[in-house]
mmCIF file of C-alpha atoms in Angstrom:
data_model
loop_
_atom_site.group_PDB
_atom_site.id
_atom_site.type_symbol
_atom_site.label_atom_id
_atom_site.label_comp_id
_atom_site.label_asym_id
_atom_site.label_seq_id
_atom_site.Cartn_x
_atom_site.Cartn_y
_atom_site.Cartn_z
ATOM 1 C CA MET A 669 0.000 0.000 0.000
ATOM 2 C CA ARG A 670 2.907 2.285 -0.749
ATOM 3 C CA ARG A 671 1.081 4.572 -3.145
ATOM 4 C CA ILE A 672 3.043 7.526 -2.018
ATOM 5 C CA LEU A 673 6.686 7.838 -1.123
ATOM 6 C CA VAL A 674 7.840 10.697 1.005
ATOM 7 C CA ALA A 675 10.160 11.756 -1.785
ATOM 8 C CA ALA A 676 7.175 12.564 -3.989
ATOM 9 C CA VAL A 677 5.676 14.587 -1.181
ATOM 10 C CA ILE A 678 8.870 16.487 -0.557
ATOM 11 C CA PHE A 679 9.298 17.154 -4.268
ATOM 12 C CA ALA A 680 5.801 18.584 -4.445
ATOM 13 C CA LEU A 681 6.318 20.784 -1.393
ATOM 14 C CA THR A 682 8.733 23.134 -3.073
ATOM 15 C CA THR A 683 7.963 22.585 -6.759
ATOM 16 C CA PRO A 684 5.110 25.081 -7.145
ATOM 17 C CA MET A 685 7.435 28.037 -6.977
ATOM 18 C CA ALA A 686 10.402 26.274 -8.584
ATOM 19 C CA VAL A 687 8.475 25.349 -11.731
ATOM 20 C CA GLY A 688 8.252 28.944 -12.890
ATOM 21 C CA GLN A 689 11.683 29.872 -11.666
ATOM 22 C CA THR A 690 13.471 27.251 -13.765
ATOM 23 C CA ARG A 691 12.220 28.948 -16.905
ATOM 24 C CA ASP A 692 13.773 32.084 -18.430
ATOM 25 C CA GLU A 693 11.201 34.287 -16.715
ATOM 26 C CA THR A 694 9.203 33.911 -13.530
ATOM 27 C CA LEU A 695 5.510 34.740 -13.329
ATOM 28 C CA ALA A 696 6.344 37.933 -11.480
ATOM 29 C CA ASP A 697 8.883 38.932 -14.160
ATOM 30 C CA ILE A 698 6.406 38.232 -16.932
ATOM 31 C CA ARG A 699 3.617 40.180 -15.303
ATOM 32 C CA GLN A 700 5.949 43.077 -14.655
ATOM 33 C CA GLU A 701 6.954 43.072 -18.299
ATOM 34 C CA LEU A 702 3.302 42.997 -19.305
ATOM 35 C CA SER A 703 2.625 46.118 -17.246
ATOM 36 C CA VAL A 704 5.617 47.914 -18.763
ATOM 37 C CA LEU A 705 4.628 46.940 -22.283
ATOM 38 C CA TRP A 706 1.051 48.093 -21.826
ATOM 39 C CA VAL A 707 2.315 51.492 -20.669
ATOM 40 C CA GLU A 708 4.614 51.646 -23.682
ATOM 41 C CA ILE A 709 1.756 50.810 -26.044
ATOM 42 C CA GLN A 710 -0.412 53.548 -24.576
ATOM 43 C CA ARG A 711 2.421 56.045 -24.955
ATOM 44 C CA LEU A 712 2.965 55.094 -28.567
ATOM 45 C CA ARG A 713 -0.760 55.198 -29.306
ATOM 46 C CA THR A 714 -0.802 58.703 -27.861
ATOM 47 C CA GLU A 715 2.028 59.697 -30.167
ATOM 48 C CA LEU A 716 0.050 58.443 -33.152
ATOM 49 C CA SER A 717 -3.201 60.089 -32.145
ATOM 50 C CA THR A 718 -1.613 63.489 -31.434
ATOM 51 C CA THR A 719 0.213 63.744 -34.735
ATOM 52 C CA GLY A 720 -1.305 66.739 -36.445
ATOM 53 C CA GLY A 721 -0.609 65.742 -40.001
ATOM 54 C CA PRO A 722 1.206 63.295 -42.201
ATOM 55 C CA SER A 723 4.741 62.767 -41.031
ATOM 56 C CA GLY A 724 6.067 62.130 -44.502
ATOM 57 C CA SER A 725 8.773 59.770 -45.681
ATOM 58 C CA GLY A 726 7.094 56.916 -43.848
ATOM 59 C CA GLY A 727 8.020 58.553 -40.531
ATOM 60 C CA SER A 728 5.059 56.957 -38.730
ATOM 61 C CA GLY A 729 5.913 53.553 -40.087
ATOM 62 C CA GLY A 730 8.625 53.014 -37.478
ATOM 63 C CA THR A 731 6.232 53.748 -34.613
ATOM 64 C CA LEU A 732 3.588 51.403 -36.010
ATOM 65 C CA GLU A 733 6.146 48.658 -36.355
ATOM 66 C CA ARG A 734 7.137 49.187 -32.733
ATOM 67 C CA VAL A 735 3.500 48.932 -31.670
ATOM 68 C CA ASP A 736 3.070 45.701 -33.626
ATOM 69 C CA ALA A 737 6.246 44.246 -32.136
ATOM 70 C CA ILE A 738 5.133 45.134 -28.620
ATOM 71 C CA GLU A 739 1.701 43.610 -29.181
ATOM 72 C CA ARG A 740 3.337 40.399 -30.403
ATOM 73 C CA GLU A 741 5.501 40.346 -27.279
ATOM 74 C CA LEU A 742 2.413 40.927 -25.137
ATOM 75 C CA ARG A 743 0.706 37.923 -26.686
ATOM 76 C CA ARG A 744 3.810 35.789 -26.099
ATOM 77 C CA LEU A 745 4.109 36.844 -22.467
ATOM 78 C CA THR A 746 0.401 36.348 -21.848
ATOM 79 C CA ASN A 747 0.571 32.809 -23.213
ATOM 80 C CA ALA A 748 3.689 32.092 -21.151
ATOM 81 C CA THR A 749 1.998 33.395 -18.003
ATOM 82 C CA GLU A 750 -1.059 31.229 -18.546
ATOM 83 C CA GLU A 751 1.082 28.159 -19.231
ATOM 84 C CA LEU A 752 3.163 28.663 -16.078
ATOM 85 C CA GLN A 753 0.086 29.313 -13.944
ATOM 86 C CA ILE A 754 -1.535 26.093 -15.130
ATOM 87 C CA ARG A 755 1.605 24.115 -14.292
ATOM 88 C CA VAL A 756 1.936 25.731 -10.858
ATOM 89 C CA ASP A 757 -1.724 25.020 -10.059
ATOM 90 C CA ARG A 758 -1.387 21.401 -11.189
ATOM 91 C CA VAL A 759 1.736 20.743 -9.112
ATOM 92 C CA ALA A 760 0.230 22.458 -6.049
ATOM 93 C CA SER A 761 -2.919 20.368 -6.386
ATOM 94 C CA ASP A 762 -0.970 17.110 -6.738
ATOM 95 C CA GLY A 763 1.284 17.961 -3.811
ATOM 96 C CA THR A 764 -1.684 18.831 -1.617
ATOM 97 C CA ARG A 765 -3.302 15.457 -2.319
ATOM 98 C CA GLN A 766 -0.048 13.675 -1.498
ATOM 99 C CA ILE A 767 0.358 15.553 1.782
ATOM 100 C CA ALA A 768 -3.238 14.718 2.722
ATOM 101 C CA ASP A 769 -2.607 11.046 1.945
ATOM 102 C CA LEU A 770 0.547 10.969 4.103
ATOM 103 C CA GLU A 771 -1.288 12.671 6.991
ATOM 104 C CA PHE A 772 -4.030 10.042 6.682
ATOM 105 C CA ARG A 773 -1.480 7.205 6.804
ATOM 106 C CA LEU A 774 0.276 8.707 9.836
ATOM 107 C CA CYS A 775 -3.076 9.060 11.587
ATOM 108 C CA GLU A 776 -3.848 5.398 10.892
ATOM 109 C CA LEU A 777 -0.614 4.456 12.678
ATOM 110 C CA GLU A 778 -1.677 6.400 15.761
ATOM 111 C CA PRO A 779 -4.107 4.429 17.993
ATOM 112 C CA ASN A 780 -6.051 7.441 19.276
ATOM 113 C CA CYS A 781 -6.042 9.532 16.113
ATOM 114 C CA ASP A 782 -9.485 10.606 14.919
ATOM 115 C CA LEU A 783 -9.517 10.584 11.108
ATOM 116 C CA SER A 784 -12.469 12.969 11.087
ATOM 117 C CA SER A 785 -10.341 15.577 12.852
ATOM 118 C CA LEU A 786 -7.836 15.862 10.007
ATOM 119 C CA GLY A 787 -9.961 18.312 8.049
ATOM 120 C CA ASP A 788 -8.957 19.703 4.676
ATOM 121 C CA THR A 789 -5.278 19.995 3.864
ATOM 122 C CA PRO A 790 -4.354 23.621 2.976
ATOM 123 C CA THR A 791 -3.264 24.096 -0.622
ATOM 124 C CA LEU A 792 0.508 24.016 -0.935
ATOM 125 C CA GLY A 793 1.975 27.435 -1.513
ATOM 126 C CA GLY A 794 -1.176 29.173 -0.263
ATOM 127 C CA ASP A 795 -2.488 32.123 -2.230
ATOM 128 C CA MET A 796 0.209 32.946 -4.767
ATOM 129 C CA ALA A 797 -1.699 35.788 -6.404
ATOM 130 C CA ILE A 798 0.480 38.818 -7.099
ATOM 131 C CA VAL A 799 -1.031 42.054 -5.841
ATOM 132 C CA SER A 800 -0.029 45.467 -7.141
ATOM 133 C CA THR A 801 -0.319 47.394 -3.862
ATOM 134 C CA PRO A 802 0.623 45.384 -0.777
ATOM 135 C CA ALA A 803 -0.922 46.319 2.543
ATOM 136 C CA LEU A 804 1.235 47.728 5.305
ATOM 137 C CA PRO A 805 2.772 44.787 7.233
ATOM 138 C CA PRO A 806 2.103 44.251 10.929
ATOM 139 C CA ALA A 807 4.873 44.196 13.494
ATOM 140 C CA THR A 808 7.625 41.774 12.519
ATOM 141 C CA THR A 809 10.123 39.544 14.233
ATOM 142 C CA ALA A 810 13.856 39.777 13.744
ATOM 143 C CA SER A 811 13.536 37.150 11.004
ATOM 144 C CA GLY A 812 11.012 39.282 9.130
ATOM 145 C CA GLY A 813 7.857 37.280 9.900
ATOM 146 C CA SER A 814 4.614 38.831 11.075
ATOM 147 C CA LEU A 815 4.066 38.649 14.823
ATOM 148 C CA ALA A 816 0.742 39.115 16.614
ATOM 149 C CA ALA A 817 0.613 40.903 19.976
ATOM 150 C CA ASN A 818 0.375 37.796 22.197
ATOM 151 C CA GLU A 819 2.108 35.398 19.831
ATOM 152 C CA GLN A 820 5.559 35.561 21.381
ATOM 153 C CA SER A 821 4.306 35.128 24.945
ATOM 154 C CA ASP A 822 2.191 32.089 23.990
ATOM 155 C CA PHE A 823 5.172 30.526 22.241
ATOM 156 C CA ASP A 824 7.442 31.259 25.192
ATOM 157 C CA ARG A 825 5.034 29.566 27.616
ATOM 158 C CA ALA A 826 4.972 26.428 25.472
ATOM 159 C CA MET A 827 8.756 26.508 25.180
ATOM 160 C CA ALA A 828 9.126 26.882 28.950
ATOM 161 C CA ALA A 829 6.994 23.767 29.478
ATOM 162 C CA TYR A 830 9.205 21.816 27.051
ATOM 163 C CA GLU A 831 12.427 22.956 28.712
ATOM 164 C CA SER A 832 10.983 21.933 32.089
ATOM 165 C CA GLY A 833 10.414 18.400 30.798
ATOM 166 C CA GLU A 834 6.615 18.791 30.782
ATOM 167 C CA TYR A 835 6.377 17.281 27.324
ATOM 168 C CA ALA A 836 2.652 16.535 27.254
ATOM 169 C CA THR A 837 1.867 20.083 28.355
ATOM 170 C CA ALA A 838 4.334 21.497 25.834
ATOM 171 C CA ALA A 839 2.902 19.450 22.958
ATOM 172 C CA THR A 840 -0.606 20.659 23.792
ATOM 173 C CA ALA A 841 0.573 24.258 24.110
ATOM 174 C CA PHE A 842 2.463 24.227 20.812
ATOM 175 C CA GLU A 843 -0.533 22.677 19.047
ATOM 176 C CA ALA A 844 -2.799 25.345 20.529
ATOM 177 C CA TYR A 845 -0.348 27.971 19.338
ATOM 178 C CA THR A 846 -0.433 26.773 15.729
ATOM 179 C CA GLU A 847 -4.229 26.681 15.802
ATOM 180 C CA THR A 848 -4.459 30.164 17.298
ATOM 181 C CA TYR A 849 -1.899 31.706 14.941
ATOM 182 C CA PRO A 850 -2.097 29.687 11.714
ATOM 183 C CA GLY A 851 0.680 30.713 9.381
ATOM 184 C CA GLY A 852 2.233 32.900 12.077
ATOM 185 C CA ALA A 853 5.861 33.949 12.161
ATOM 186 C CA LEU A 854 6.755 31.182 14.611
ATOM 187 C CA SER A 855 4.531 28.441 13.191
ATOM 188 C CA ALA A 856 7.385 26.384 11.749
ATOM 189 C CA GLU A 857 9.184 26.581 15.097
ATOM 190 C CA ALA A 858 6.033 25.643 17.013
ATOM 191 C CA HIS A 859 5.366 22.599 14.819
ATOM 192 C CA TYR A 860 8.986 21.499 15.171
ATOM 193 C CA TRP A 861 9.013 21.767 18.954
ATOM 194 C CA ARG A 862 5.652 20.042 19.158
ATOM 195 C CA GLY A 863 7.316 17.219 17.241
ATOM 196 C CA GLU A 864 10.181 17.189 19.735
ATOM 197 C CA ALA A 865 7.738 17.083 22.646
ATOM 198 C CA GLU A 866 5.824 14.196 21.063
ATOM 199 C CA ALA A 867 9.051 12.347 20.261
ATOM 200 C CA ALA A 868 10.165 12.710 23.881
ATOM 201 C CA GLN A 869 7.001 10.795 24.820
ATOM 202 C CA GLY A 870 7.542 8.136 22.157
ATOM 203 C CA ALA A 871 4.496 9.337 20.180
ATOM 204 C CA TRP A 872 6.285 8.992 16.849
ATOM 205 C CA SER A 873 3.216 9.198 14.637
ATOM 206 C CA ARG A 874 2.154 12.530 16.132
ATOM 207 C CA ALA A 875 5.773 13.660 16.041
ATOM 208 C CA ALA A 876 6.042 12.823 12.330
ATOM 209 C CA ARG A 877 2.902 14.826 11.601
ATOM 210 C CA ALA A 878 4.318 17.812 13.479
ATOM 211 C CA TYR A 879 7.667 17.663 11.660
ATOM 212 C CA LEU A 880 5.847 17.327 8.343
ATOM 213 C CA ALA A 881 3.748 20.404 9.156
ATOM 214 C CA SER A 882 6.875 22.346 10.086
ATOM 215 C CA PHE A 883 8.686 21.463 6.864
ATOM 216 C CA SER A 884 5.772 21.746 4.436
ATOM 217 C CA GLY A 885 4.630 25.054 5.917
ATOM 218 C CA ALA A 886 8.042 26.708 5.512
ATOM 219 C CA PRO A 887 10.475 24.648 3.373
ATOM 220 C CA ASP A 888 12.877 27.602 3.155
ATOM 221 C CA ALA A 889 12.860 28.465 6.864
ATOM 222 C CA PRO A 890 16.008 27.984 8.978
ATOM 223 C CA ARG A 891 14.283 25.139 10.828
ATOM 224 C CA ALA A 892 13.356 23.243 7.631
ATOM 225 C CA PRO A 893 16.495 21.024 7.394
ATOM 226 C CA ALA A 894 16.084 19.845 10.995
ATOM 227 C CA SER A 895 12.347 19.299 10.496
ATOM 228 C CA LEU A 896 12.993 17.192 7.406
ATOM 229 C CA THR A 897 15.656 15.185 9.229
ATOM 230 C CA ARG A 898 13.403 14.547 12.204
ATOM 231 C CA LEU A 899 10.566 13.567 9.877
ATOM 232 C CA GLY A 900 12.871 10.923 8.408
ATOM 233 C CA THR A 901 13.928 9.577 11.813
ATOM 234 C CA SER A 902 10.287 9.497 12.951
ATOM 235 C CA LEU A 903 9.321 7.444 9.934
ATOM 236 C CA GLY A 904 12.159 5.100 10.784
ATOM 237 C CA GLU A 905 10.807 4.715 14.325
ATOM 238 C CA LEU A 906 7.418 3.870 12.822
ATOM 239 C CA GLY A 907 8.947 1.089 10.738
ATOM 240 C CA GLN A 908 8.572 2.994 7.464
ATOM 241 C CA THR A 909 12.201 2.348 6.567
ATOM 242 C CA GLU A 910 11.995 2.932 2.829
ATOM 243 C CA GLU A 911 10.221 6.270 3.221
ATOM 244 C CA ALA A 912 12.606 7.206 6.032
ATOM 245 C CA CYS A 913 15.698 6.535 3.900
ATOM 246 C CA ILE A 914 14.340 8.550 0.985
ATOM 247 C CA THR A 915 13.395 11.446 3.253
ATOM 248 C CA LEU A 916 16.778 11.515 4.988
ATOM 249 C CA ALA A 917 18.607 11.428 1.647
ATOM 250 C CA GLU A 918 16.672 14.535 0.605
ATOM 251 C CA VAL A 919 18.207 16.553 3.439
ATOM 252 C CA GLU A 920 21.666 16.729 1.864
ATOM 253 C CA LEU A 921 20.218 17.214 -1.617
ATOM 254 C CA ARG A 922 18.110 20.191 -0.559
ATOM 255 C CA TYR A 923 20.281 21.685 2.169
ATOM 256 C CA PRO A 924 23.899 20.670 1.410
ATOM 257 C CA GLY A 925 25.372 23.325 3.687
ATOM 258 C CA SER A 926 23.167 22.649 6.694
ATOM 259 C CA LEU A 927 24.387 21.208 9.989
ATOM 260 C CA ALA A 928 21.413 18.837 9.795
ATOM 261 C CA VAL A 929 23.195 16.927 7.016
ATOM 262 C CA GLN A 930 25.422 15.185 9.568
ATOM 263 C CA ASP A 931 22.399 14.104 11.604
ATOM 264 C CA ALA A 932 20.708 12.808 8.448
ATOM 265 C CA ARG A 933 23.814 10.828 7.469
ATOM 266 C CA ALA A 934 24.012 9.300 10.948
ATOM 267 C CA ALA A 935 20.328 8.312 10.791
ATOM 268 C CA ILE A 936 20.849 6.767 7.338
ATOM 269 C CA ALA A 937 23.708 4.704 8.720
ATOM 270 C CA ARG A 938 21.615 3.517 11.678
ATOM 271 C CA LEU A 939 18.774 2.465 9.387
ATOM 272 C CA GLY A 940 21.143 0.689 7.001
ATOM 273 C CA CYS A 941 19.815 2.530 3.983
ATOM 274 C CA ASN A 942 21.155 1.438 0.617
#
């Protein structure tokens, strides 16, 4: 029943943005060019409409040729944008289904997990629409993430419980944090430490779900390499050796300069991965 390997999930987690970026132009670049070209067309049209009389010697021919060339470029960029958007949407949809399937499988491994509580898996990448006028950001952390007024204190209380060895309390507090501040500046950290608290209790299925949430929610965050490594070791503890080996191998591929690489290599050696 191995319909999904963790490698496919991990690939899908970061592909939505990478698909466009591997091409000559990203969606943002293309849309920016479209805006510039439309302005240029309007300027040239104004030149044509304000010409008082014949320019003679085919003088207007050059401007018309420029307009035609720009319109051709606009059509090309529009088609490229639509093609990239379709590919991004398709990869995000596939990745979301794979994440949901893995969460379902992890829940099945957990004796007290209620499948009805899983809910809908958020679309990978979230809302990637590009807006022209961004709203003013709220207060931010040192890392640049948005931070609500009570967010730091709630996180600190959960962290204090973990450091005191109150792992059950810490796991509950970190879970409450992520539910109260979904997508918050410290969400990836909270999911990771919830995983650590669950792992300290030997609840490897719940730990794996927490590490997966930490990595998939912020694959470029500083905590991502450690989250991916701990996801791999959790899968190994659950007896999912093949998925564990693939996941751990991804750590060095994705984060070659990270300190987590050494931990991933050590875990691979312990599992006897080929």
